[in-house]
PDB file of C-alpha atoms in Angstrom:
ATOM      1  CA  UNK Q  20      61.612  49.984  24.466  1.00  0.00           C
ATOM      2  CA  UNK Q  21      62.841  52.951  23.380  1.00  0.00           C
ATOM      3  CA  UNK Q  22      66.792  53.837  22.186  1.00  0.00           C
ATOM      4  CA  UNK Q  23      68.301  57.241  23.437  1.00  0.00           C
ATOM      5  CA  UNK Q  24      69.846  58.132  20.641  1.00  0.00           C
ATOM      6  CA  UNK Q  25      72.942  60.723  21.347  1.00  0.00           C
ATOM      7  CA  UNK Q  26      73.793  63.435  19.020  1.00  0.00           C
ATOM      8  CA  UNK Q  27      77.148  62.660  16.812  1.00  0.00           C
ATOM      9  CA  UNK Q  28      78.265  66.684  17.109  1.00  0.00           C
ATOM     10  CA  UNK Q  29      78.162  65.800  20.987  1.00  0.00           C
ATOM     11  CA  UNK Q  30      80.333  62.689  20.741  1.00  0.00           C
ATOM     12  CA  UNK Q  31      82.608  64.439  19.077  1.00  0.00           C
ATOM     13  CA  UNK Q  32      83.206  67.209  20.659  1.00  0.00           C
ATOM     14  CA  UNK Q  33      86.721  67.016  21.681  1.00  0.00           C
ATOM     15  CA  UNK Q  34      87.747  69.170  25.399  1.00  0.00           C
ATOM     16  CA  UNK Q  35      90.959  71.599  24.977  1.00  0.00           C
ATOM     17  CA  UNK Q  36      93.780  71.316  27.354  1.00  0.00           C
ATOM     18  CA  UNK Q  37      93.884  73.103  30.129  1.00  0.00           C
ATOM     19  CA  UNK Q  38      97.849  73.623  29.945  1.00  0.00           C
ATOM     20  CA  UNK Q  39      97.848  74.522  26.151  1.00  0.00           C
ATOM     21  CA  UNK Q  40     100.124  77.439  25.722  1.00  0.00           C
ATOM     22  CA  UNK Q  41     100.880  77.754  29.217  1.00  0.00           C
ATOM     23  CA  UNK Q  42     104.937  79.345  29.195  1.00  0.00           C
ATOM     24  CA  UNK Q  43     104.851  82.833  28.030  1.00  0.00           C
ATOM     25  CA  UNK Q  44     108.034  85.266  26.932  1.00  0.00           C
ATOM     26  CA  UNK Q  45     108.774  85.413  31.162  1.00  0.00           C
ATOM     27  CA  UNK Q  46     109.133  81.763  31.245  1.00  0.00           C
ATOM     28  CA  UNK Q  47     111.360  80.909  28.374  1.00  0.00           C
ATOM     29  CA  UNK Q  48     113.568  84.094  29.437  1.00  0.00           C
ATOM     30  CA  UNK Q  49     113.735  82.048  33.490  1.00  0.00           C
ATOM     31  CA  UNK Q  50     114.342  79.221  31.650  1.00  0.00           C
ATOM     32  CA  UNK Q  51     117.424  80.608  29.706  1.00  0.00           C
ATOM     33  CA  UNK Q  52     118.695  82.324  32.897  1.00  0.00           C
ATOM     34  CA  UNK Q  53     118.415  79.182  35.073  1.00  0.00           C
ATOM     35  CA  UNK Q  54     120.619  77.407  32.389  1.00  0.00           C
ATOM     36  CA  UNK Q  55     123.404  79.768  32.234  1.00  0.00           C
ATOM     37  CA  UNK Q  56     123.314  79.942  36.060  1.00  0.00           C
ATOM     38  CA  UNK Q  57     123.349  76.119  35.907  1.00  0.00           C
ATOM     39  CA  UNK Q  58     126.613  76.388  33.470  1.00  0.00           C
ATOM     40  CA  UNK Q  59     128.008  78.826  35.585  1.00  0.00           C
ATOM     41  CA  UNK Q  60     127.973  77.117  38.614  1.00  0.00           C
ATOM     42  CA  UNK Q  61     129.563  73.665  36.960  1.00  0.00           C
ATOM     43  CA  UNK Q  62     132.646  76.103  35.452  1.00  0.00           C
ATOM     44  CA  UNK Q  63     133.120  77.874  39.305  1.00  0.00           C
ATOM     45  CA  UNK Q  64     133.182  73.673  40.437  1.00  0.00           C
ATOM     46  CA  UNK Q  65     135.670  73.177  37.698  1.00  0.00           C
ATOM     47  CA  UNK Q  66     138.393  75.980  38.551  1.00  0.00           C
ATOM     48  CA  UNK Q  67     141.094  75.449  40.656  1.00  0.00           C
ATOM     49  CA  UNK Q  68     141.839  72.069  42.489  1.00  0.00           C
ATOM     50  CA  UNK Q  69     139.331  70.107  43.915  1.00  0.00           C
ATOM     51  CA  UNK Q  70     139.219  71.433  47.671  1.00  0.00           C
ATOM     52  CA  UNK Q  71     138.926  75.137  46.804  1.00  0.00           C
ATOM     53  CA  UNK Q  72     136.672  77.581  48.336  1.00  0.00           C
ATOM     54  CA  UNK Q  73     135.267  77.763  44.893  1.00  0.00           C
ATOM     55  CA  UNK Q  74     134.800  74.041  44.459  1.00  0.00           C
ATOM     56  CA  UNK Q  75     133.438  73.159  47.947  1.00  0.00           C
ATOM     57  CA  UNK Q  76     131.495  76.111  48.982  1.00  0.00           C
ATOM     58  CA  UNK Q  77     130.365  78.773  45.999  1.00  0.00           C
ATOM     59  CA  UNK Q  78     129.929  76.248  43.266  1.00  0.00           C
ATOM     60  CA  UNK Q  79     127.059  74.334  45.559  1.00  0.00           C
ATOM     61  CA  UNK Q  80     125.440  77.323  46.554  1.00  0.00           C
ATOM     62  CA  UNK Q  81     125.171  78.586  43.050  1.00  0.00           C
ATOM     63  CA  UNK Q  82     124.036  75.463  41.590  1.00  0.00           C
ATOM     64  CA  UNK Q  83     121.038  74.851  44.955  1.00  0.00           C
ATOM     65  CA  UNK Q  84     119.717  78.701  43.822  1.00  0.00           C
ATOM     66  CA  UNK Q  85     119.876  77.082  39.878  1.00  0.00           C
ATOM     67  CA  UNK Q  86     117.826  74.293  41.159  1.00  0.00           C
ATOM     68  CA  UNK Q  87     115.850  75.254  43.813  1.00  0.00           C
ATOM     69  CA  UNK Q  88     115.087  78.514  42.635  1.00  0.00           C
ATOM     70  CA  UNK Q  89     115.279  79.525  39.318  1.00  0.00           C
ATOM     71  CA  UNK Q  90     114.233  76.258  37.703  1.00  0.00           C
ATOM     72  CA  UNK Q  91     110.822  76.034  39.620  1.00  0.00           C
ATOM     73  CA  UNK Q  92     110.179  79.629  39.150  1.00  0.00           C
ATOM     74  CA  UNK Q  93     110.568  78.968  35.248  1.00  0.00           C
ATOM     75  CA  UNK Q  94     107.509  75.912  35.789  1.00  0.00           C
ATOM     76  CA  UNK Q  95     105.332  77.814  37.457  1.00  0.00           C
ATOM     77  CA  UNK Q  96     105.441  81.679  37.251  1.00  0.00           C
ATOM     78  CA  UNK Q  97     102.981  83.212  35.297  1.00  0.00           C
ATOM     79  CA  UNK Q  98     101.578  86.809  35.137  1.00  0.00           C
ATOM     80  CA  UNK Q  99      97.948  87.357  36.617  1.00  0.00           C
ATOM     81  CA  UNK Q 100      95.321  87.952  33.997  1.00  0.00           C
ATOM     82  CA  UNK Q 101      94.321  91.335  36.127  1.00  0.00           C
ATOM     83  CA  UNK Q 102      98.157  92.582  35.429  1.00  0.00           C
ATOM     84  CA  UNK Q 103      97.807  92.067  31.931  1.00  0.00           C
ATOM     85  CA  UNK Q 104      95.135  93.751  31.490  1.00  0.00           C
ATOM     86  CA  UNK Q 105      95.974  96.854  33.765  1.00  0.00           C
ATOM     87  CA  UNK Q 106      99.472  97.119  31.620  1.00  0.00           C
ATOM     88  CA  UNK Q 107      98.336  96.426  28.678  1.00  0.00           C
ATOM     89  CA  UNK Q 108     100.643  93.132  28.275  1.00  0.00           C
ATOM     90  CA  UNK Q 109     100.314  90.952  25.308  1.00  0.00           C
ATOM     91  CA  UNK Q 110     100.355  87.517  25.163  1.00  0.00           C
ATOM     92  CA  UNK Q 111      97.916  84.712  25.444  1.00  0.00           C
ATOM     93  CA  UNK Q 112      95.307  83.829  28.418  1.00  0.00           C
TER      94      UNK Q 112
END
């Protein structure tokens, strides 16, 4: 009987991640925003006493469009390949 014998550069060829290098400048600047919202709306919960219009109503709705919003839109936005290359915007593929 004959062995198959594999080639070693085959076994050892090691597959890149698909994810690698997958937040650009747009998503690190989302991410930034969505924390300062996120601070933003804590302080408004924090000012005045505890059953303020601030406190009850404004605070939550600012801290649902923190959550909801901005912090998904900083996981998954990323600019189409075809924009790129019709502006001329660097950054990696």
């Amino acid at each position: 009987m004959s062995k198959i014998v594999k080639n070693i550069k085959e076994q050892k060829k090691i597959d890149k991640a698909p994810f690698k290098d997958y937040w650009g400048k747009e998503n690190y600047i989302f991410l930034v925003l969505s924390l300062v919202v996120l601070v933003i709306g804590y302080y408004v919960m924090t000012i005045g006493p505890w059953d303020s219009t601030l406190s009850m109503e404004v605070s939550p709705i600012i801290l649902l469009i923190a959550y909801l919003i901005l912090i998904p839109l900083t996981l998954f936005f990323k600019i189409p390949t075809k924009i790129k290359q019709k502006f001329n915007v660097p950054g990696k593929d």
